């Protein structure tokens, strides 16, 4: 059995004095319970606010089933010792001795008790014991029960001491494309603690997307951005998500307007045209664009970081420069719609391979922002990353990755004369 104590219930127990009644919702099959209400001594039970995450328990009635008791800190030390030896229990006399007032003798079925040890930190500063614990008290003795008290902070700020949460919470990233790579990129960016995401994708979630997308089946028929925004809000509430069912080519003007308060753009859209337009809009707005895709039927993952710098060329310039150097343009046939046409090789990558690229794209985006914000430890090895998802030794350089999971970083290539994206208008 595990007893969950929501923050509001914990605060009440800590402030109400010596003892009171306890009401729980108990999920018997899964053996856990949540505190639903409590009283001050023998008065009426008042409800504590149910946390949304405890809706799972809403179908179970709240039962007045026990007591909360203020106890001496020694009892919590004993709880720890008993927990280490499964199946052991404390004698009823020893339990009673630790309860200064409000002790209740158990009937045959026993009762559940939450104990609060107010002086715990002073008595045992080194143990890190919780001040709230739980017991099953029966005529045979008191058995320890696991508890989990809702902490003050459950979100990204928990990582404040280890990760520049504060800086990332003030940043906005625009993500163009909310498909298989895009949806996983959105989750990864939120996981890094990006404060605001703007999602751009005109498509709706269809059955065939489910195998690679992060969204659940129940969202079929909805815009991908809407479903993704809803799921992210539930999972990572520290990231504010704005969803726009827009096409980056057709609605370029509206997207340009959205770039004014954006710090960086990530493009995970299918098709060369969408990638080129995204790169163009970002460069015109003076923003770095991170382009993520898979090539050669999912054999190769690619991340391109296009910075609006004089010596960094756009996607088109980069591809031309590669071809001029004896390489190949891996994208000329990718203009056809997703999974259509005979010249276009349908994407054959498995979802998790695509998510691997998504996570590398998110890392690239976040590292770019952090390096600029004064974190030199986030500097990347280059501007163009290739990740082998299946070995590809026969491709022309630089795509000739010999090994699966090989990661190759290359430098930026310069702009070409006359490029409408790279040259200042
Ligand atoms: Zn260019």
CSV table of C-alpha atoms and ligand atoms in Angstrom, one decimal:
chain,number,residue,atom,x,y,z
A,1,UNK,CA,0.0,0.0,0.0
A,2,UNK,CA,1.1,3.5,-0.8
A,3,UNK,CA,-0.6,6.6,0.6
A,4,UNK,CA,-0.4,9.8,-1.5
A,5,UNK,CA,-0.6,13.0,0.5
A,6,UNK,CA,-1.4,16.1,-1.6
A,7,UNK,CA,0.3,19.3,-0.6
A,8,UNK,CA,-2.8,20.9,0.8
A,9,UNK,CA,-3.5,17.9,3.0
A,10,UNK,CA,0.1,17.9,4.2
A,11,UNK,CA,-0.1,21.6,5.1
A,12,UNK,CA,-3.3,21.0,7.1
A,13,UNK,CA,-1.9,18.2,9.1
A,14,UNK,CA,1.2,20.3,9.8
A,15,UNK,CA,-0.9,23.2,11.0
A,16,UNK,CA,-3.9,21.7,12.8
A,17,UNK,CA,-2.3,20.5,16.0
A,18,UNK,CA,-2.5,17.0,17.6
A,19,UNK,CA,-4.9,14.7,15.8
A,20,UNK,CA,-8.0,14.3,13.7
A,21,UNK,CA,-9.9,12.0,11.4
A,22,UNK,CA,-8.8,11.0,8.0
A,23,UNK,CA,-10.8,10.3,4.8
A,24,UNK,CA,-9.1,8.5,1.9
A,25,UNK,CA,-10.0,7.3,-1.6
A,26,UNK,CA,-8.6,3.8,-1.8
A,27,UNK,CA,-7.8,1.9,-5.0
A,28,UNK,CA,-7.9,-1.6,-3.7
A,29,UNK,CA,-6.8,-3.5,-6.9
A,30,UNK,CA,-3.7,-1.2,-7.2
A,31,UNK,CA,-3.2,-0.8,-3.5
A,32,UNK,CA,-2.8,2.9,-3.2
A,33,UNK,CA,-4.8,5.7,-1.7
A,34,UNK,CA,-5.0,9.5,-1.7
A,35,UNK,CA,-6.0,11.7,1.2
A,36,UNK,CA,-9.4,13.2,0.4
A,37,UNK,CA,-10.3,15.0,3.7
A,38,UNK,CA,-9.4,15.4,7.3
A,39,UNK,CA,-10.7,16.9,10.5
A,40,UNK,CA,-9.4,18.8,13.5
A,41,UNK,CA,-9.8,16.4,16.4
A,42,UNK,CA,-13.4,15.1,16.4
A,43,UNK,CA,-14.9,17.8,14.3
A,44,UNK,CA,-16.4,17.3,10.8
A,45,UNK,CA,-14.1,16.2,8.0
A,46,UNK,CA,-13.4,18.9,5.5
A,47,UNK,CA,-12.2,18.0,2.0
A,48,UNK,CA,-8.8,18.8,0.8
A,49,UNK,CA,-8.5,19.9,-2.8
A,50,UNK,CA,-8.1,16.9,-5.1
A,51,UNK,CA,-5.1,17.2,-7.4
A,52,UNK,CA,-6.1,16.7,-11.1
A,53,UNK,CA,-3.7,13.7,-11.2
A,54,UNK,CA,-5.7,11.9,-8.7
A,55,UNK,CA,-8.8,11.7,-10.9
A,56,UNK,CA,-7.7,8.1,-11.3
A,57,UNK,CA,-9.1,7.7,-7.9
A,58,UNK,CA,-12.3,9.7,-8.4
A,59,UNK,CA,-14.4,6.6,-9.0
A,60,UNK,CA,-13.5,5.3,-5.6
A,61,UNK,CA,-15.6,6.7,-2.7
A,62,UNK,CA,-14.0,8.7,0.0
A,63,UNK,CA,-14.1,6.6,3.1
A,64,UNK,CA,-13.5,7.9,6.6
A,65,UNK,CA,-11.1,5.2,7.5
A,66,UNK,CA,-8.5,6.4,9.9
A,67,UNK,CA,-6.7,9.1,11.8
A,68,UNK,CA,-3.9,11.5,11.6
A,69,UNK,CA,-1.8,11.8,14.7
A,70,UNK,CA,1.0,14.0,15.9
A,71,UNK,CA,3.8,11.8,17.2
A,72,UNK,CA,7.3,11.9,18.7
A,73,UNK,CA,10.2,11.8,16.2
A,74,UNK,CA,11.4,8.5,17.5
A,75,UNK,CA,8.4,6.8,15.9
A,76,UNK,CA,9.6,7.9,12.4
A,77,UNK,CA,13.0,6.5,13.1
A,78,UNK,CA,11.3,3.2,14.0
A,79,UNK,CA,9.2,3.3,10.7
A,80,UNK,CA,12.5,3.4,8.8
A,81,UNK,CA,13.9,0.4,10.7
A,82,UNK,CA,10.7,-1.6,10.2
A,83,UNK,CA,10.5,-0.8,6.5
A,84,UNK,CA,14.0,-2.2,6.1
A,85,UNK,CA,12.7,-5.5,7.5
A,86,UNK,CA,9.6,-6.4,5.5
A,87,UNK,CA,6.7,-7.9,7.4
A,88,UNK,CA,7.7,-6.7,10.8
A,89,UNK,CA,5.5,-4.5,12.9
A,90,UNK,CA,5.7,-2.3,16.0
A,91,UNK,CA,3.9,-3.4,19.2
A,92,UNK,CA,0.7,-1.4,19.9
A,93,UNK,CA,2.2,-0.3,23.2
A,94,UNK,CA,5.2,1.2,21.5
A,95,UNK,CA,3.0,2.9,19.0
A,96,UNK,CA,0.8,4.3,21.6
A,97,UNK,CA,3.7,5.5,23.7
A,98,UNK,CA,4.8,7.8,20.7
A,99,UNK,CA,1.4,9.4,20.5
A,100,UNK,CA,1.0,12.2,23.1
A,101,UNK,CA,-2.8,12.7,22.5
A,102,UNK,CA,-5.6,11.4,20.3
A,103,UNK,CA,-4.5,7.7,20.2
A,104,UNK,CA,-7.2,5.4,19.0
A,105,UNK,CA,-7.4,1.7,19.9
A,106,UNK,CA,-7.9,-0.4,16.7
A,107,UNK,CA,-10.9,-2.6,16.2
A,108,UNK,CA,-10.5,-6.0,14.4
A,109,UNK,CA,-9.9,-4.6,10.9
A,110,UNK,CA,-7.6,-1.9,12.1
A,111,UNK,CA,-7.3,1.6,10.6
A,112,UNK,CA,-4.9,3.6,8.6
A,113,UNK,CA,-2.9,6.4,10.3
A,114,UNK,CA,-0.8,9.2,9.0
A,115,UNK,CA,1.7,10.3,11.6
A,116,UNK,CA,3.2,13.8,11.7
A,117,UNK,CA,6.5,14.2,13.6
A,118,UNK,CA,6.8,18.0,14.1
A,119,UNK,CA,10.2,18.0,15.8
A,120,UNK,CA,11.8,15.6,13.4
A,121,UNK,CA,14.4,17.8,11.7
A,122,UNK,CA,15.7,19.0,15.1
A,123,UNK,CA,15.8,15.5,16.5
A,124,UNK,CA,17.3,13.7,13.6
A,125,UNK,CA,18.8,16.2,11.2
A,126,UNK,CA,21.0,13.7,9.4
A,127,UNK,CA,18.3,11.1,8.5
A,128,UNK,CA,16.3,13.1,5.9
A,129,UNK,CA,13.2,11.3,7.2
A,130,UNK,CA,9.8,12.7,6.0
A,131,UNK,CA,7.8,14.5,8.7
A,132,UNK,CA,4.7,12.6,7.4
A,133,UNK,CA,4.5,8.8,7.4
A,134,UNK,CA,1.7,6.2,7.5
A,135,UNK,CA,0.8,3.1,9.3
A,136,UNK,CA,-1.7,0.3,9.4
A,137,UNK,CA,-2.7,-0.1,13.0
A,138,UNK,CA,-4.3,-3.4,14.0
A,139,UNK,CA,-4.8,-5.2,17.4
A,140,UNK,CA,-1.6,-7.1,16.4
A,141,UNK,CA,0.6,-4.0,16.1
A,142,UNK,CA,1.4,-1.1,13.8
A,143,UNK,CA,2.8,-1.8,10.4
A,144,UNK,CA,4.7,0.8,8.4
A,145,UNK,CA,3.1,1.9,5.1
A,146,UNK,CA,4.9,3.8,2.3
A,147,UNK,CA,3.8,7.4,1.8
A,148,UNK,CA,4.5,10.0,-0.9
A,149,UNK,CA,4.0,13.7,0.0
A,150,UNK,CA,3.5,16.1,-2.9
A,151,UNK,CA,6.5,18.4,-2.9
A,152,UNK,CA,6.3,22.2,-3.4
A,153,UNK,CA,7.9,22.0,-6.8
A,154,UNK,CA,7.2,19.2,-9.2
A,155,UNK,CA,8.1,20.9,-12.4
A,156,UNK,CA,11.3,21.9,-14.3
A,157,UNK,CA,12.4,24.2,-11.4
A,158,UNK,CA,13.4,21.0,-9.5
A,159,UNK,CA,16.5,21.1,-11.8
A,160,UNK,CA,17.4,24.7,-11.0
A,161,UNK,CA,20.7,23.6,-9.4
A,162,UNK,CA,21.8,21.5,-12.3
A,163,UNK,CA,20.5,23.1,-15.4
A,164,UNK,CA,20.0,26.7,-16.6
A,165,UNK,CA,16.2,26.4,-16.2
A,166,UNK,CA,15.7,30.1,-15.6
A,167,UNK,CA,17.3,31.1,-18.9
A,168,UNK,CA,15.5,28.5,-21.0
A,169,UNK,CA,12.1,29.4,-19.4
A,170,UNK,CA,12.5,32.9,-20.9
A,171,UNK,CA,13.1,31.5,-24.5
A,172,UNK,CA,10.6,30.9,-27.3
A,173,UNK,CA,11.3,28.4,-30.1
A,174,UNK,CA,9.2,28.1,-33.2
A,175,UNK,CA,8.8,24.5,-34.4
A,176,UNK,CA,7.8,24.1,-38.0
A,177,UNK,CA,6.4,20.6,-38.6
A,178,UNK,CA,4.6,18.5,-36.0
A,179,UNK,CA,4.9,15.1,-37.6
A,180,UNK,CA,7.0,12.2,-36.4
A,181,UNK,CA,10.2,14.1,-36.0
A,182,UNK,CA,8.5,17.4,-35.0
A,183,UNK,CA,6.3,15.9,-32.3
A,184,UNK,CA,9.3,14.2,-30.6
A,185,UNK,CA,11.3,17.4,-31.0
A,186,UNK,CA,8.5,19.3,-29.2
A,187,UNK,CA,8.6,16.9,-26.3
A,188,UNK,CA,12.4,17.1,-26.1
A,189,UNK,CA,12.4,20.9,-26.2
A,190,UNK,CA,9.8,20.9,-23.4
A,191,UNK,CA,12.0,18.4,-21.5
A,192,UNK,CA,14.9,20.8,-21.7
A,193,UNK,CA,12.7,23.5,-20.1
A,194,UNK,CA,12.1,25.8,-23.0
A,195,UNK,CA,9.4,28.3,-21.7
A,196,UNK,CA,7.5,28.8,-24.9
A,197,UNK,CA,6.9,26.8,-28.1
A,198,UNK,CA,5.1,28.0,-31.2
A,199,UNK,CA,4.0,25.0,-33.2
A,200,UNK,CA,3.3,25.3,-37.0
A,201,UNK,CA,1.8,22.5,-39.0
A,202,UNK,CA,-1.4,22.4,-41.2
A,203,UNK,CA,-1.8,18.6,-41.1
A,204,UNK,CA,-4.2,16.5,-39.2
A,205,UNK,CA,-3.4,13.3,-37.3
A,206,UNK,CA,-4.3,10.2,-39.4
A,207,UNK,CA,-4.2,6.5,-38.6
A,208,UNK,CA,-1.0,5.9,-40.5
A,209,UNK,CA,0.8,8.6,-38.4
A,210,UNK,CA,0.3,6.7,-35.1
A,211,UNK,CA,3.2,4.3,-35.7
A,212,UNK,CA,5.7,7.2,-35.6
A,213,UNK,CA,4.0,10.1,-33.9
A,214,UNK,CA,4.0,10.9,-30.2
A,215,UNK,CA,0.2,11.6,-30.1
A,216,UNK,CA,-2.3,9.1,-29.0
A,217,UNK,CA,-5.0,7.4,-31.1
A,218,UNK,CA,-7.8,9.5,-29.5
A,219,UNK,CA,-6.5,12.6,-31.3
A,220,UNK,CA,-7.0,11.2,-34.8
A,221,UNK,CA,-8.8,13.8,-37.0
A,222,UNK,CA,-7.5,16.8,-35.0
A,223,UNK,CA,-4.7,19.1,-36.1
A,224,UNK,CA,-1.4,17.7,-35.1
A,225,UNK,CA,-0.5,20.9,-33.4
A,226,UNK,CA,-3.6,21.0,-31.3
A,227,UNK,CA,-3.2,17.4,-30.1
A,228,UNK,CA,0.5,18.0,-29.4
A,229,UNK,CA,-0.2,21.3,-27.5
A,230,UNK,CA,-2.8,19.5,-25.3
A,231,UNK,CA,-0.4,16.6,-24.6
A,232,UNK,CA,2.5,18.8,-23.8
A,233,UNK,CA,0.4,21.0,-21.5
A,234,UNK,CA,-0.5,17.9,-19.5
A,235,UNK,CA,3.0,16.5,-19.4
A,236,UNK,CA,5.2,19.6,-19.2
A,237,UNK,CA,3.1,22.4,-17.8
A,238,UNK,CA,6.2,24.7,-17.6
A,239,UNK,CA,6.2,25.0,-21.4
A,240,UNK,CA,3.6,27.3,-22.8
A,241,UNK,CA,2.5,26.0,-26.2
A,242,UNK,CA,0.9,28.1,-29.0
A,243,UNK,CA,-0.6,25.9,-31.8
A,244,UNK,CA,-1.0,27.3,-35.3
A,245,UNK,CA,-2.5,25.1,-38.0
A,246,UNK,CA,-0.6,27.0,-40.7
A,247,UNK,CA,1.5,26.0,-43.7
A,248,UNK,CA,4.9,27.6,-43.7
A,249,UNK,CA,4.8,28.2,-47.5
A,250,UNK,CA,1.2,29.3,-47.9
A,251,UNK,CA,1.1,31.4,-44.8
A,252,UNK,CA,4.6,32.8,-44.8
A,253,UNK,CA,3.4,36.3,-43.9
A,254,UNK,CA,1.7,35.2,-40.8
A,255,UNK,CA,4.6,33.1,-39.8
A,256,UNK,CA,7.0,36.0,-40.3
A,257,UNK,CA,4.9,38.0,-37.9
A,258,UNK,CA,5.1,35.2,-35.3
A,259,UNK,CA,8.9,35.3,-35.5
A,260,UNK,CA,9.2,38.7,-33.9
A,261,UNK,CA,9.3,37.3,-30.3
A,262,UNK,CA,11.0,34.1,-31.3
A,263,UNK,CA,14.6,33.2,-30.3
A,264,UNK,CA,15.3,30.2,-32.6
A,265,UNK,CA,13.5,28.2,-35.3
A,266,UNK,CA,13.5,24.4,-35.6
A,267,UNK,CA,12.2,22.9,-38.9
A,268,UNK,CA,11.1,19.2,-38.9
A,269,UNK,CA,8.8,19.6,-41.9
A,270,UNK,CA,8.8,17.2,-44.8
A,271,UNK,CA,9.8,18.4,-48.2
A,272,UNK,CA,12.6,20.6,-49.5
A,273,UNK,CA,10.3,23.6,-50.2
A,274,UNK,CA,9.1,23.9,-46.6
A,275,UNK,CA,12.7,23.5,-45.3
A,276,UNK,CA,13.9,26.2,-47.7
A,277,UNK,CA,11.1,28.6,-46.8
A,278,UNK,CA,11.7,28.1,-43.1
A,279,UNK,CA,15.4,28.7,-43.5
A,280,UNK,CA,14.7,31.8,-45.5
A,281,UNK,CA,12.2,33.3,-43.0
A,282,UNK,CA,14.5,32.6,-40.1
A,283,UNK,CA,17.5,34.2,-41.8
A,284,UNK,CA,15.5,37.3,-42.8
A,285,UNK,CA,14.4,37.6,-39.1
A,286,UNK,CA,18.1,37.3,-38.0
A,287,UNK,CA,17.4,33.9,-36.3
A,288,UNK,CA,19.2,30.6,-36.3
A,289,UNK,CA,17.3,27.8,-37.9
A,290,UNK,CA,17.9,24.1,-37.0
A,291,UNK,CA,16.7,21.8,-39.8
A,292,UNK,CA,16.1,18.1,-39.0
A,293,UNK,CA,15.3,15.4,-41.4
A,294,UNK,CA,16.1,11.8,-42.5
A,295,UNK,CA,17.5,11.0,-45.9
A,296,UNK,CA,17.8,7.9,-48.0
A,297,UNK,CA,14.6,6.2,-46.7
A,298,UNK,CA,15.6,6.8,-43.1
A,299,UNK,CA,19.1,5.4,-43.4
A,300,UNK,CA,20.6,8.8,-42.4
A,301,UNK,CA,19.6,11.5,-40.0
A,302,UNK,CA,20.7,15.0,-40.6
A,303,UNK,CA,20.7,18.2,-38.5
A,304,UNK,CA,21.7,21.5,-40.2
A,305,UNK,CA,22.3,24.5,-38.1
A,306,UNK,CA,21.8,27.6,-40.3
A,307,UNK,CA,23.0,30.7,-38.6
A,308,UNK,CA,22.4,34.2,-40.0
A,309,UNK,CA,26.1,34.9,-40.3
A,310,UNK,CA,27.9,36.2,-43.4
A,311,UNK,CA,30.0,33.1,-43.8
A,312,UNK,CA,27.2,30.6,-43.2
A,313,UNK,CA,25.2,29.6,-46.3
A,314,UNK,CA,21.5,28.6,-46.4
A,315,UNK,CA,20.2,25.1,-47.2
A,316,UNK,CA,20.3,25.7,-51.0
A,317,UNK,CA,23.8,27.0,-50.9
A,318,UNK,CA,24.9,24.2,-48.7
A,319,UNK,CA,23.4,21.6,-51.1
A,320,UNK,CA,25.0,23.3,-54.1
A,321,UNK,CA,28.4,23.5,-52.4
A,322,UNK,CA,28.2,19.8,-51.6
A,323,UNK,CA,27.3,18.8,-55.2
A,324,UNK,CA,30.2,21.1,-56.5
A,325,UNK,CA,32.6,19.3,-54.2
A,326,UNK,CA,31.7,16.0,-55.8
A,327,UNK,CA,29.1,15.0,-53.3
A,328,UNK,CA,25.4,14.7,-54.0
A,329,UNK,CA,22.3,16.6,-53.3
A,330,UNK,CA,20.4,14.1,-51.2
A,331,UNK,CA,17.1,16.0,-51.5
A,332,UNK,CA,16.1,16.6,-55.1
A,333,UNK,CA,13.5,13.9,-55.1
A,334,UNK,CA,12.1,14.7,-51.7
A,335,UNK,CA,9.8,17.5,-53.0
A,336,UNK,CA,6.9,15.1,-53.7
A,337,UNK,CA,4.3,14.7,-51.0
A,338,UNK,CA,4.8,12.4,-48.1
A,339,UNK,CA,4.5,8.8,-49.3
A,340,UNK,CA,3.3,9.7,-52.8
A,341,UNK,CA,4.8,9.5,-56.3
A,342,UNK,CA,7.3,7.1,-57.7
A,343,UNK,CA,10.3,9.4,-57.7
A,344,UNK,CA,10.0,9.9,-54.0
A,345,UNK,CA,11.2,7.1,-51.8
A,346,UNK,CA,8.7,6.8,-49.0
A,347,UNK,CA,10.0,7.3,-45.6
A,348,UNK,CA,10.8,3.9,-44.2
A,349,UNK,CA,12.4,5.0,-40.9
A,350,UNK,CA,11.0,3.5,-37.7
A,351,UNK,CA,9.5,6.0,-35.2
A,352,UNK,CA,12.2,5.7,-32.6
A,353,UNK,CA,15.0,6.3,-35.2
A,354,UNK,CA,13.1,9.5,-36.1
A,355,UNK,CA,12.8,10.4,-32.5
A,356,UNK,CA,16.6,10.0,-32.1
A,357,UNK,CA,17.1,12.7,-34.8
A,358,UNK,CA,14.4,14.8,-33.0
A,359,UNK,CA,16.3,14.7,-29.8
A,360,UNK,CA,19.6,15.6,-31.5
A,361,UNK,CA,17.8,18.5,-33.1
A,362,UNK,CA,16.4,19.7,-29.8
A,363,UNK,CA,19.8,19.4,-28.2
A,364,UNK,CA,21.3,21.4,-31.1
A,365,UNK,CA,18.7,24.1,-30.7
A,366,UNK,CA,19.0,24.3,-26.9
A,367,UNK,CA,22.8,24.3,-27.0
A,368,UNK,CA,22.8,27.1,-29.6
A,369,UNK,CA,20.6,29.2,-27.3
A,370,UNK,CA,22.7,28.4,-24.2
A,371,UNK,CA,26.1,29.0,-25.8
A,372,UNK,CA,24.9,32.4,-26.9
A,373,UNK,CA,23.6,33.1,-23.4
A,374,UNK,CA,27.1,32.5,-22.0
A,375,UNK,CA,27.4,28.8,-21.5
A,376,UNK,CA,30.6,27.8,-23.4
A,377,UNK,CA,30.1,24.2,-22.2
A,378,UNK,CA,27.2,23.9,-24.6
A,379,UNK,CA,29.3,24.5,-27.7
A,380,UNK,CA,28.7,22.0,-30.5
A,381,UNK,CA,31.4,20.4,-32.7
A,382,UNK,CA,30.0,21.9,-35.9
A,383,UNK,CA,27.0,23.1,-37.9
A,384,UNK,CA,26.0,20.0,-39.8
A,385,UNK,CA,25.5,16.7,-38.1
A,386,UNK,CA,25.0,13.4,-39.8
A,387,UNK,CA,23.8,10.3,-37.8
A,388,UNK,CA,24.0,6.9,-39.3
A,389,UNK,CA,20.7,5.0,-38.7
A,390,UNK,CA,21.7,2.2,-41.1
A,391,UNK,CA,25.2,2.0,-42.4
A,392,UNK,CA,25.6,3.8,-45.7
A,393,UNK,CA,29.2,3.2,-47.0
A,394,UNK,CA,28.4,3.6,-50.7
A,395,UNK,CA,27.0,7.1,-50.5
A,396,UNK,CA,29.1,10.1,-51.6
A,397,UNK,CA,30.9,12.1,-48.9
A,398,UNK,CA,30.0,13.4,-46.5
A,399,UNK,CA,27.0,11.0,-46.3
A,400,UNK,CA,29.2,7.9,-46.4
A,401,UNK,CA,28.7,6.8,-42.8
A,402,UNK,CA,30.3,3.4,-42.3
A,403,UNK,CA,28.6,2.5,-39.1
A,404,UNK,CA,25.2,2.6,-37.5
A,405,UNK,CA,25.0,5.3,-34.8
A,406,UNK,CA,28.1,7.0,-36.2
A,407,UNK,CA,27.8,10.8,-35.7
A,408,UNK,CA,29.7,13.1,-38.0
A,409,UNK,CA,29.9,16.9,-37.5
A,410,UNK,CA,30.9,19.2,-40.3
A,411,UNK,CA,31.4,22.9,-40.6
A,412,UNK,CA,29.2,25.4,-42.3
A,413,UNK,CA,29.5,26.0,-46.0
A,414,UNK,CA,29.7,29.6,-47.3
A,415,UNK,CA,26.9,31.4,-49.2
A,416,UNK,CA,27.0,31.5,-53.0
A,417,UNK,CA,27.0,34.7,-55.0
A,418,UNK,CA,23.5,35.8,-55.9
A,419,UNK,CA,21.7,33.6,-53.4
A,420,UNK,CA,18.3,35.3,-52.7
A,421,UNK,CA,18.3,34.0,-49.1
A,422,UNK,CA,21.9,34.7,-48.1
A,423,UNK,CA,22.5,38.0,-49.8
A,424,UNK,CA,21.1,41.1,-48.0
A,425,UNK,CA,18.1,42.3,-50.0
B,1,LIG,ZN1,22.1,30.8,-49.7
